[in-house]
Short mmCIF file of C-alpha atoms in Angstrom, two decimals:
data_model
loop_
_atom_site.label_atom_id
_atom_site.label_comp_id
_atom_site.label_asym_id
_atom_site.label_seq_id
_atom_site.Cartn_x
_atom_site.Cartn_y
_atom_site.Cartn_z
CA UNK C 18 15.06 46.99 66.38
CA UNK C 19 15.77 44.39 69.10
CA UNK C 20 14.74 40.77 68.46
CA UNK C 21 11.23 39.81 69.51
CA UNK C 22 10.34 37.68 72.50
CA UNK C 23 7.44 35.92 70.75
CA UNK C 24 7.99 32.32 69.71
CA UNK C 25 6.34 29.00 69.01
CA UNK C 26 6.02 28.56 72.78
CA UNK C 27 3.69 31.55 72.89
CA UNK C 28 1.34 31.07 69.95
CA UNK C 29 0.63 29.33 66.66
CA UNK C 30 1.51 32.63 64.96
CA UNK C 31 4.92 32.54 66.64
CA UNK C 32 5.44 29.10 65.13
CA UNK C 33 4.58 30.37 61.65
CA UNK C 34 1.27 28.53 61.19
CA UNK C 35 -0.55 31.77 60.31
CA UNK C 36 2.12 32.92 57.85
CA UNK C 37 0.51 35.32 55.38
CA UNK C 38 3.51 36.14 53.21
CA UNK C 39 6.74 34.26 52.45
CA UNK C 40 9.92 36.09 53.30
CA UNK C 41 12.29 37.91 50.99
CA UNK C 42 14.57 34.87 50.90
CA UNK C 43 12.82 33.79 47.70
CA UNK C 44 14.47 36.73 45.92
CA UNK C 45 17.91 35.62 47.14
CA UNK C 46 17.74 32.24 45.42
CA UNK C 47 19.74 31.75 42.22
CA UNK C 48 17.68 32.24 39.07
CA UNK C 49 17.94 28.55 38.32
CA UNK C 50 17.87 26.42 41.45
CA UNK C 51 16.93 22.77 41.67
CA UNK C 52 15.49 21.71 45.01
CA UNK C 53 17.67 19.05 46.57
CA UNK C 54 15.52 15.91 46.61
CA UNK C 55 16.64 13.03 48.81
CA UNK C 56 14.26 10.72 46.94
CA UNK C 57 16.11 11.21 43.65
CA UNK C 58 18.24 8.12 42.82
CA UNK C 59 21.08 10.31 41.54
CA UNK C 60 21.30 12.05 44.95
CA UNK C 61 21.38 8.74 46.81
CA UNK C 62 24.02 7.36 44.45
CA UNK C 63 26.24 10.40 44.90
CA UNK C 64 26.02 9.96 48.69
CA UNK C 65 26.88 6.25 48.56
CA UNK C 66 30.18 6.65 50.42
CA UNK C 67 28.33 6.60 53.75
CA UNK C 68 27.04 3.08 53.11
CA UNK C 69 30.37 1.91 51.69
CA UNK C 70 32.24 3.20 54.77
CA UNK C 71 29.91 1.24 57.05
CA UNK C 72 30.11 -1.95 54.97
CA UNK C 73 33.79 -2.04 54.00
CA UNK C 74 35.51 0.12 56.61
CA UNK C 75 35.80 3.86 57.06
CA UNK C 76 38.91 5.41 55.46
CA UNK C 77 38.32 8.76 57.15
CA UNK C 78 41.02 8.42 59.82
CA UNK C 79 43.71 7.56 57.25
CA UNK C 80 42.66 10.39 54.94
CA UNK C 81 42.53 12.87 57.81
CA UNK C 82 46.03 11.85 58.86
CA UNK C 83 47.24 12.64 55.33
CA UNK C 84 45.54 16.07 55.35
CA UNK C 85 46.94 16.87 58.79
CA UNK C 86 50.41 15.67 57.82
CA UNK C 87 50.47 17.91 54.77
CA UNK C 88 49.24 20.88 56.80
CA UNK C 89 52.01 20.37 59.35
CA UNK C 90 54.53 20.15 56.51
CA UNK C 91 53.21 23.49 55.20
CA UNK C 92 53.97 25.10 58.55
CA UNK C 93 50.76 24.78 60.57
CA UNK C 94 51.43 24.84 64.32
CA UNK C 95 50.94 21.57 66.22
CA UNK C 96 47.97 23.01 68.15
CA UNK C 97 46.15 23.89 64.91
CA UNK C 98 45.29 27.25 66.45
CA UNK C 99 43.25 29.95 64.74
CA UNK C 100 44.84 33.23 65.77
CA UNK C 101 42.34 35.94 66.69
CA UNK C 102 42.34 39.18 68.64
CA UNK C 103 38.85 39.44 70.08
CA UNK C 104 37.92 41.75 72.97
CA UNK C 105 36.71 40.49 76.32
CA UNK C 106 33.10 41.11 75.28
CA UNK C 107 31.94 40.07 71.83
CA UNK C 108 29.38 37.93 69.96
CA UNK C 109 29.48 35.17 67.36
CA UNK C 110 27.07 32.94 65.44
CA UNK C 111 26.70 29.17 65.14
CA UNK C 112 24.57 27.31 62.61
CA UNK C 113 24.71 23.72 61.46
CA UNK C 114 23.90 21.54 58.45
CA UNK C 115 23.44 24.43 56.07
CA UNK C 116 24.23 23.45 52.55
CA UNK C 117 21.16 22.26 50.63
CA UNK C 118 21.28 25.32 48.37
CA UNK C 119 17.51 25.57 47.98
CA UNK C 120 14.69 27.41 49.75
CA UNK C 121 15.18 25.68 53.09
CA UNK C 122 18.75 27.03 53.34
CA UNK C 123 18.06 30.50 51.96
CA UNK C 124 15.09 30.95 54.33
CA UNK C 125 17.62 31.12 57.19
CA UNK C 126 19.76 33.81 55.55
CA UNK C 127 17.80 37.06 56.19
CA UNK C 128 17.31 36.36 59.89
CA UNK C 129 20.89 35.16 60.23
CA UNK C 130 22.18 38.37 58.70
CA UNK C 131 19.89 40.49 60.88
CA UNK C 132 20.76 38.82 64.17
CA UNK C 133 24.40 38.46 63.10
CA UNK C 134 24.95 42.21 62.76
CA UNK C 135 27.96 43.22 64.81
CA UNK C 136 29.14 39.68 65.52
CA UNK C 137 32.84 38.90 65.15
CA UNK C 138 32.63 35.57 63.30
CA UNK C 139 30.40 32.56 62.57
CA UNK C 140 30.94 28.80 62.79
CA UNK C 141 29.21 26.15 60.71
CA UNK C 142 28.88 22.94 62.73
CA UNK C 143 28.70 20.05 60.25
CA UNK C 144 27.68 19.47 56.62
CA UNK C 145 28.60 22.69 54.86
CA UNK C 146 27.62 21.21 51.48
CA UNK C 147 25.02 18.57 50.57
CA UNK C 148 24.91 15.92 49.28
CA UNK C 149 28.64 15.18 48.84
CA UNK C 150 30.66 18.24 49.84
CA UNK C 151 31.69 18.94 46.24
CA UNK C 152 34.02 21.89 45.75
CA UNK C 153 31.94 22.92 42.72
CA UNK C 154 28.80 23.44 44.81
CA UNK C 155 30.25 26.02 47.20
CA UNK C 156 29.17 28.86 44.90
CA UNK C 157 25.42 28.56 45.54
CA UNK C 158 25.56 26.75 48.89
CA UNK C 159 28.15 28.81 50.78
CA UNK C 160 29.54 31.91 49.07
CA UNK C 161 26.27 33.22 47.63
CA UNK C 162 23.98 32.87 50.68
CA UNK C 163 26.51 34.33 53.14
CA UNK C 164 27.99 37.06 50.96
CA UNK C 165 26.20 39.64 53.13
CA UNK C 166 27.77 38.40 56.37
CA UNK C 167 30.70 40.75 56.90
CA UNK C 168 32.85 38.62 59.19
CA UNK C 169 34.86 35.38 58.88
CA UNK C 170 33.13 31.99 58.77
CA UNK C 171 34.89 28.91 60.15
CA UNK C 172 33.62 25.34 60.06
CA UNK C 173 33.99 21.76 61.20
CA UNK C 174 33.15 19.12 58.60
CA UNK C 175 30.22 16.76 58.72
CA UNK C 176 29.79 13.34 57.19
CA UNK C 177 28.54 14.79 53.88
CA UNK C 178 31.66 16.95 53.55
CA UNK C 179 33.70 13.75 53.80
CA UNK C 180 31.84 12.08 50.91
CA UNK C 181 34.10 14.12 48.62
CA UNK C 182 37.22 13.10 50.53
CA UNK C 183 37.11 16.49 52.30
CA UNK C 184 38.69 18.03 49.21
CA UNK C 185 36.10 20.79 48.83
CA UNK C 186 36.17 21.66 52.53
CA UNK C 187 39.98 21.83 52.67
CA UNK C 188 40.16 23.92 49.51
CA UNK C 189 37.66 26.53 50.69
CA UNK C 190 38.42 26.72 54.44
CA UNK C 191 42.13 25.88 54.45
CA UNK C 192 43.17 27.07 51.00
CA UNK C 193 45.04 23.91 50.02
CA UNK C 194 45.04 21.73 46.87
CA UNK C 195 43.66 18.18 46.75
CA UNK C 196 45.60 15.21 48.06
CA UNK C 197 47.65 13.15 45.68
CA UNK C 198 46.26 9.64 45.02
CA UNK C 199 47.33 7.00 47.52
CA UNK C 200 48.39 3.43 46.77
CA UNK C 201 46.13 0.68 45.48
CA UNK C 202 44.67 -1.64 48.13
CA UNK C 203 45.24 -5.39 48.11
CA UNK C 204 43.03 -7.15 45.57
CA UNK C 205 39.67 -8.40 46.90
CA UNK C 206 40.27 -6.89 50.36
CA UNK C 207 37.53 -4.85 52.01
CA UNK C 208 39.39 -1.68 50.98
CA UNK C 209 39.54 -2.96 47.39
CA UNK C 210 35.77 -3.49 47.26
CA UNK C 211 35.23 -0.08 48.83
CA UNK C 212 37.50 1.59 46.29
CA UNK C 213 35.68 -0.19 43.47
CA UNK C 214 32.46 1.74 44.16
CA UNK C 215 33.83 4.77 46.04
CA UNK C 216 32.85 8.22 44.76
CA UNK C 217 36.06 10.05 43.94
CA UNK C 218 36.40 13.80 44.67
CA UNK C 219 35.18 16.21 42.02
CA UNK C 220 37.78 18.17 40.05
CA UNK C 221 37.50 21.87 40.85
CA UNK C 222 36.13 24.21 38.20
CA UNK C 223 38.72 26.93 38.84
CA UNK C 224 36.85 29.69 37.02
CA UNK C 225 33.60 29.00 38.83
CA UNK C 226 35.36 28.75 42.19
CA UNK C 227 37.22 32.03 41.67
CA UNK C 228 33.96 33.81 40.81
CA UNK C 229 32.35 32.33 43.92
CA UNK C 230 35.21 33.33 46.21
CA UNK C 231 34.88 36.92 44.96
CA UNK C 232 31.48 37.09 46.67
CA UNK C 233 33.20 36.89 50.09
CA UNK C 234 36.51 38.55 49.27
CA UNK C 235 36.37 41.58 51.56
CA UNK C 236 39.25 41.67 54.07
CA UNK C 237 36.86 41.40 57.04
CA UNK C 238 35.33 38.24 55.55
CA UNK C 239 38.48 36.27 54.96
CA UNK C 240 39.26 33.30 57.15
CA UNK C 241 41.84 30.55 56.82
CA UNK C 242 41.80 27.72 59.33
CA UNK C 243 44.70 25.31 59.82
CA UNK C 244 42.82 22.05 59.33
CA UNK C 245 39.57 20.13 59.72
CA UNK C 246 39.92 20.44 63.50
CA UNK C 247 41.19 23.52 65.29
CA UNK C 248 41.29 25.55 68.50
CA UNK C 249 40.50 29.26 68.86
CA UNK C 250 41.07 31.59 71.79
CA UNK C 251 38.38 34.25 71.51
CA UNK C 252 38.42 36.76 74.33
CA UNK C 253 37.78 34.98 77.65
CA UNK C 254 36.62 31.82 75.85
CA UNK C 255 38.37 28.92 74.13
CA UNK C 256 36.46 27.28 71.26
CA UNK C 257 37.52 23.79 70.16
CA UNK C 258 36.29 22.33 66.86
CA UNK C 259 36.65 18.60 66.15
CA UNK C 260 36.24 16.50 63.01
CA UNK C 261 34.06 13.42 63.59
CA UNK C 262 34.32 12.07 60.03
CA UNK C 263 31.65 9.90 58.45
CA UNK C 264 30.62 7.51 61.20
CA UNK C 265 31.17 9.67 64.28
CA UNK C 266 34.45 9.13 66.11
CA UNK C 267 37.89 10.69 66.19
CA UNK C 268 41.30 9.19 65.51
CA UNK C 269 44.00 8.69 68.14
CA UNK C 270 46.14 11.65 67.01
CA UNK C 271 43.16 13.98 67.11
CA UNK C 272 42.26 12.55 70.52
CA UNK C 273 45.74 13.34 71.85
CA UNK C 274 45.49 16.85 70.39
CA UNK C 275 42.04 17.32 71.97
CA UNK C 276 43.30 16.27 75.39
CA UNK C 277 46.22 18.70 75.08
CA UNK C 278 44.29 21.79 73.93
CA UNK C 279 41.48 21.12 76.44
CA UNK C 280 43.68 21.44 79.50
CA UNK C 281 43.51 24.52 81.70
CA UNK C 282 40.88 26.56 83.54
CA UNK C 283 39.84 28.78 80.64
CA UNK C 284 36.11 28.20 79.88
CA UNK C 285 35.62 26.16 76.71
CA UNK C 286 32.97 25.32 74.12
CA UNK C 287 33.20 22.22 71.96
CA UNK C 288 31.97 22.40 68.35
CA UNK C 289 31.45 18.94 66.86
CA UNK C 290 30.00 17.42 63.73
CA UNK C 291 28.07 14.87 65.82
CA UNK C 292 26.16 15.86 68.99
CA UNK C 293 27.03 14.15 72.27
CA UNK C 294 23.43 14.18 73.54
CA UNK C 295 20.54 13.86 71.10
CA UNK C 296 17.05 12.33 70.97
CA UNK C 297 17.18 11.37 74.68
CA UNK C 298 20.38 9.39 74.12
CA UNK C 299 24.05 9.84 74.98
CA UNK C 300 26.60 9.47 72.16
CA UNK C 301 29.95 10.14 73.85
CA UNK C 302 32.00 9.92 70.61
CA UNK C 303 34.73 7.25 70.84
CA UNK C 304 38.41 8.06 70.47
CA UNK C 305 40.51 5.45 68.66
CA UNK C 306 42.73 3.75 71.21
CA UNK C 307 40.41 4.38 74.16
CA UNK C 308 38.31 6.98 75.90
CA UNK C 309 35.64 9.29 74.56
CA UNK C 310 35.25 12.94 73.70
CA UNK C 311 32.65 13.27 76.44
CA UNK C 312 35.17 12.06 79.02
CA UNK C 313 37.24 15.13 78.15
CA UNK C 314 34.22 17.46 78.13
CA UNK C 315 33.15 16.22 81.59
CA UNK C 316 36.65 16.48 83.09
CA UNK C 317 36.61 19.38 85.59
CA UNK C 318 40.22 20.18 84.72
CA UNK C 319 39.14 21.06 81.17
CA UNK C 320 36.27 23.39 82.19
CA UNK C 321 33.92 22.88 79.26
CA UNK C 322 30.69 24.82 79.69
CA UNK C 323 28.92 23.70 76.48
CA UNK C 324 29.17 21.19 73.63
CA UNK C 325 27.38 22.13 70.39
CA UNK C 326 26.92 19.61 67.58
CA UNK C 327 25.22 19.44 64.20
CA UNK C 328 24.18 16.44 62.07
CA UNK C 329 20.61 16.19 63.44
CA UNK C 330 18.48 18.83 61.76
CA UNK C 331 16.67 20.49 64.64
CA UNK C 332 17.45 22.19 67.95
CA UNK C 333 17.77 20.38 71.28
CA UNK C 334 19.32 21.31 74.61
CA UNK C 335 20.25 19.06 77.55
CA UNK C 336 21.60 20.79 80.71
CA UNK C 337 23.58 17.92 82.26
CA UNK C 338 24.79 18.24 85.84
CA UNK C 339 28.36 16.99 86.22
CA UNK C 340 29.49 17.20 89.83
CA UNK C 341 28.90 20.74 91.04
CA UNK C 342 28.50 22.30 87.59
CA UNK C 343 26.18 22.12 84.57
CA UNK C 344 27.30 21.50 80.99
CA UNK C 345 24.93 22.55 78.21
CA UNK C 346 24.77 19.89 75.48
CA UNK C 347 23.17 21.44 72.41
CA UNK C 348 22.07 20.15 69.01
CA UNK C 349 22.14 22.96 66.44
CA UNK C 350 21.49 21.40 63.05
CA UNK C 351 18.59 23.49 61.79
CA UNK C 352 20.63 25.78 59.55
CA UNK C 353 19.13 24.82 56.21
CA UNK C 354 18.63 21.10 55.57
CA UNK C 355 15.46 19.00 55.84
CA UNK C 356 13.98 18.70 59.33
CA UNK C 357 14.58 15.68 61.53
CA UNK C 358 11.55 14.86 63.67
CA UNK C 359 11.33 16.02 67.28
CA UNK C 360 7.94 14.40 67.93
CA UNK C 361 9.68 10.99 68.09
CA UNK C 362 11.75 12.05 71.12
CA UNK C 363 10.37 10.26 74.19
CA UNK C 364 9.86 11.87 77.57
CA UNK C 365 13.43 12.92 78.40
CA UNK C 366 15.31 11.10 81.15
CA UNK C 367 18.93 10.94 80.00
CA UNK C 368 21.98 12.15 81.93
CA UNK C 369 19.81 13.25 84.82
CA UNK C 370 17.98 15.73 82.55
CA UNK C 371 14.22 15.91 83.10
CA UNK C 372 11.51 16.85 80.66
CA UNK C 373 11.17 20.16 82.50
CA UNK C 374 14.84 20.97 81.78
CA UNK C 375 14.84 19.80 78.15
CA UNK C 376 14.21 22.17 75.22
CA UNK C 377 13.65 21.45 71.56
CA UNK C 378 12.63 23.29 68.41
CA UNK C 379 10.33 22.68 66.69
CA UNK C 380 8.05 21.76 69.56
CA UNK C 381 6.94 18.13 69.36
CA UNK C 382 3.35 19.14 68.63
CA UNK C 383 4.34 21.47 65.79
CA UNK C 384 6.60 18.77 64.37
CA UNK C 385 3.84 16.14 64.49
CA UNK C 386 1.42 18.53 62.79
CA UNK C 387 4.03 19.28 60.11
CA UNK C 388 4.62 15.59 59.38
CA UNK C 389 0.92 14.72 59.46
CA UNK C 390 0.20 17.36 56.83
CA UNK C 391 3.11 16.22 54.73
CA UNK C 392 2.02 12.58 54.86
CA UNK C 393 -1.53 13.60 54.12
CA UNK C 394 -0.36 15.30 50.94
CA UNK C 395 2.08 12.61 49.91
CA UNK C 396 -0.36 9.73 50.46
CA UNK C 397 -3.43 11.73 49.33
CA UNK C 398 -5.12 10.97 52.64
CA UNK C 399 -5.42 14.47 54.05
CA UNK C 400 -8.72 13.90 55.84
CA UNK C 401 -7.19 11.01 57.74
CA UNK C 402 -3.61 12.11 58.39
CA UNK C 403 -3.72 15.86 58.87
CA UNK C 404 -3.70 17.11 62.47
CA UNK C 405 -3.96 20.75 63.42
CA UNK C 406 -1.24 22.12 65.64
CA UNK C 407 -3.67 22.03 68.59
CA UNK C 408 -4.70 18.42 67.89
CA UNK C 409 -1.04 17.40 67.63
CA UNK C 410 -0.06 19.22 70.83
CA UNK C 411 -2.91 17.55 72.71
CA UNK C 412 -1.99 14.03 71.65
CA UNK C 413 1.70 14.66 72.42
CA UNK C 414 0.75 15.89 75.91
CA UNK C 415 -1.39 12.81 76.52
CA UNK C 416 1.12 10.29 75.19
CA UNK C 417 4.17 11.71 76.99
CA UNK C 418 2.41 12.91 80.11
CA UNK C 419 3.62 16.48 79.74
CA UNK C 420 1.64 19.74 79.64
CA UNK C 421 1.41 21.37 76.20
CA UNK C 422 3.80 24.26 75.73
CA UNK C 423 0.92 26.33 74.33
CA UNK C 424 -2.46 26.13 75.99
CA UNK C 425 -4.89 23.96 74.02
CA UNK C 426 -8.38 22.65 74.68
CA UNK C 427 -8.40 20.19 71.79
CA UNK C 428 -9.78 16.76 72.58
CA UNK C 429 -7.66 13.71 71.79
CA UNK C 430 -9.63 11.71 69.21
CA UNK C 431 -9.10 8.12 68.14
CA UNK C 432 -7.92 9.37 64.75
CA UNK C 433 -5.30 11.57 66.38
CA UNK C 434 -4.08 8.64 68.46
CA UNK C 435 -3.78 6.39 65.40
CA UNK C 436 -1.93 9.05 63.37
CA UNK C 437 0.42 9.73 66.29
CA UNK C 438 1.22 6.01 66.55
CA UNK C 439 1.78 5.69 62.82
CA UNK C 440 4.12 8.68 62.79
CA UNK C 441 6.21 7.42 65.68
CA UNK C 442 5.10 9.35 68.74
CA UNK C 443 6.34 7.26 71.68
CA UNK C 444 3.63 5.48 73.67
CA UNK C 445 2.84 6.32 77.26
CA UNK C 446 5.54 5.24 79.71
CA UNK C 447 5.47 1.48 80.38
CA UNK C 448 3.26 0.86 77.34
CA UNK C 449 4.08 -0.46 73.91
CA UNK C 450 2.38 0.55 70.71
CA UNK C 451 2.14 -2.14 68.05
CA UNK C 452 0.92 0.30 65.41
CA UNK C 453 3.90 2.45 64.54
CA UNK C 454 5.87 3.29 61.44
CA UNK C 455 9.69 3.08 61.83
CA UNK C 456 10.05 6.76 62.58
CA UNK C 457 12.99 6.87 64.98
CA UNK C 458 16.26 5.45 63.71
CA UNK C 459 15.09 3.90 60.46
CA UNK C 460 12.80 6.81 59.69
CA UNK C 461 15.36 9.43 60.71
CA UNK C 462 17.98 7.95 58.44
CA UNK C 463 15.92 6.96 55.42
CA UNK C 464 12.51 8.68 55.50
CA UNK C 465 13.14 12.06 57.16
CA UNK C 466 15.22 13.17 54.14
CA UNK C 467 12.21 12.38 51.96
CA UNK C 468 10.12 14.75 54.06
CA UNK C 469 12.01 17.85 52.89
CA UNK C 470 9.90 20.95 52.39
CA UNK C 471 10.65 24.44 51.12
CA UNK C 472 7.31 26.02 52.08
CA UNK C 473 6.70 27.96 55.34
CA UNK C 474 6.66 27.21 58.17
CA UNK C 475 10.11 25.67 57.83
CA UNK C 476 11.20 25.41 61.50
CA UNK C 477 14.89 26.23 60.86
CA UNK C 478 17.15 27.73 63.51
CA UNK C 479 20.54 29.24 64.32
CA UNK C 480 22.41 30.44 67.41
CA UNK C 481 23.85 33.71 68.60
CA UNK C 482 26.36 33.59 71.48
CA UNK C 483 27.19 36.73 73.47
CA UNK C 484 30.36 36.57 75.57
CA UNK C 485 31.55 38.69 78.48
CA UNK C 486 34.26 37.86 81.03
CA UNK C 487 31.55 36.80 83.49
CA UNK C 488 28.91 35.07 81.39
CA UNK C 489 27.94 33.45 78.12
CA UNK C 490 24.45 33.91 76.73
CA UNK C 491 23.21 31.45 74.08
CA UNK C 492 20.02 32.18 72.15
CA UNK C 493 18.31 30.01 69.57
CA UNK C 494 16.51 31.99 66.88
CA UNK C 495 13.87 30.56 64.55
CA UNK C 496 13.68 30.92 60.79
CA UNK C 497 10.21 29.95 59.61
CA UNK C 498 10.35 31.39 56.12
CA UNK C 499 7.65 33.96 56.98
CA UNK C 500 8.28 37.62 56.25
CA UNK C 501 7.31 38.76 59.76
CA UNK C 502 9.88 36.41 61.27
CA UNK C 503 12.61 37.59 58.90
CA UNK C 504 12.08 41.10 60.25
CA UNK C 505 11.70 39.98 63.85
CA UNK C 506 13.23 36.50 64.40
CA UNK C 507 11.58 34.61 67.28
CA UNK C 508 13.72 33.51 70.22
CA UNK C 509 13.00 29.82 70.84
CA UNK C 510 15.42 29.26 73.72
CA UNK C 511 17.80 31.30 75.86
CA UNK C 512 20.32 30.27 78.47
CA UNK C 513 22.94 32.21 80.44
CA UNK C 514 26.06 30.38 81.61
CA UNK C 515 28.21 31.90 84.34
CA UNK C 516 31.80 31.39 83.25
CA UNK C 517 33.18 31.47 86.77
CA UNK C 518 30.97 28.58 87.93
#
C-alpha cells in the first residue's frame, strides 16, 4: 500500500486529534521500561556535562582529536570514507534525536519500518542515546527498536552522545574500545574544576552489549563507520556527516577535512548534529581557526543541495536562495525525544525565506493546543489553559498574520489570547507582549524537556529520501502514535530537488 497523502495540513484527524486506538508500538516496548523523565534530579545530574562544558570549557575538540588519531593509527583513510556500492537510483532514511527508549521513541518504529522498506541504509542525525550516550543503554534504545530494519544504520553524534565521552557511540558505530585516561589537569585550573565534577564514561557490560548486538547481527544490517564524522558516496550523491560536539562547532582539523571532502561538482547533503537554520534564526556553525560550516555549504564549488540537522525535536524546512540556486536547510529531530515547541517560532523572515516558503511539523496551532492541554493538566487549570486545535490555530493566525493551514471558523477569545501569550506565541509584528512565559530559549532548554508525553498524538517525524541521477525527493512522514497512522503514515512535507540545478 502506498503512503497516504492525508496529513495535519488537511484535517484534525490527519494530525491525530481524533485518535481512537494507540498503535502497535506499545507491544514493542520492553516488558519493564521506565519513561525518561527530564524532571527527575537523577536524569539532570547524569547530563551535567553540558553545563560543565559551558562553565569550564568544552573538552570535546581535544577528545575528538584523540579518537580520530587512534582511528588513523588503526588504518582509517584520511578522508574517513564509508565505502558503499549503491546504484544510481536508491532510497535511504534519516531520523534524528531518537534515543529516549520509551513510548515516544517506539511510536516512530512501526511507521519507520513500513516507509523504510526497500531503502539501502538509514542515518541518525544527533543524540542516538539519551540522557548521556551510555554504552549500556544501546540495548533498549538502539538495537531493540531497529532490529526489524534490514539495512545498515549510520550516525553522527549529538551533544548527549558526548556526555559519555563518545565512548558508547564509538564502540557501537566504529567498533573500537574506550580511550585510555589522559593526564591530570593543572590544579585549580578550569579543566581541574571541570574534571572534579565531570561524569566519566560508563564501563561496558560486555554480556549485555553482546546480546544487544545480536539483535542486529544479520549481514545486511552491519555497518562500521570510520569515525564520528565521515563522508559517503552513495550513487550520484555524496553525503557528509559532521560531529558538532556538545556546544555546536567543529575543530580546525575537522574543518580542513570538511573543506577537502566538500570540493567538486557532485551534489552533496550535509548531515549535522546541530541545524544551520532553526526557529527563524541562522546558526552557521563556527570552525575553530576561522570560517563556518555554512560558508562551505553555500560555496557554489561544493554544490550542496541540502543540510539536515537534528538537536531540535521537531521538523522545519527553510529553502534558502543562494545565488542562482536553492539550498534546503532542514531540521529533522522528531525521531523519538520530547517535542520542542513550534508555536514559539515567529513569522519567518530569515535568509530571504518567507512564511509562505517555510514548513514545520507539528503545525504551530497543533503545537499550541498540545502545550495548552499539557499545562492545563500539570497546573490543574484545564478550563483556563486548554485550547482546542481550532482555537489554537485561530489565535496563531491572528498573532502572526498568517492564514491557518486548516480552515477554521473559531473566534479568538480573550482567554485564547492570554494563554497564547503565556505559552510564548510571538506577538503581532511591531508589538511587544508583556505577559509571556520564557518559552523560547529558556523554555526550550529547561522547560520543553519537562513537557515530554508518551500519549498520542505525539507529533514525531522521520524522513525518506529517494535519489535518482536527476533528482532528490525528500518526504517528511509523521508518527502520531495512532494505529491508523502506523498503517498509513501521513506525509507532512515533500520537496523535489533537481540535482543538475
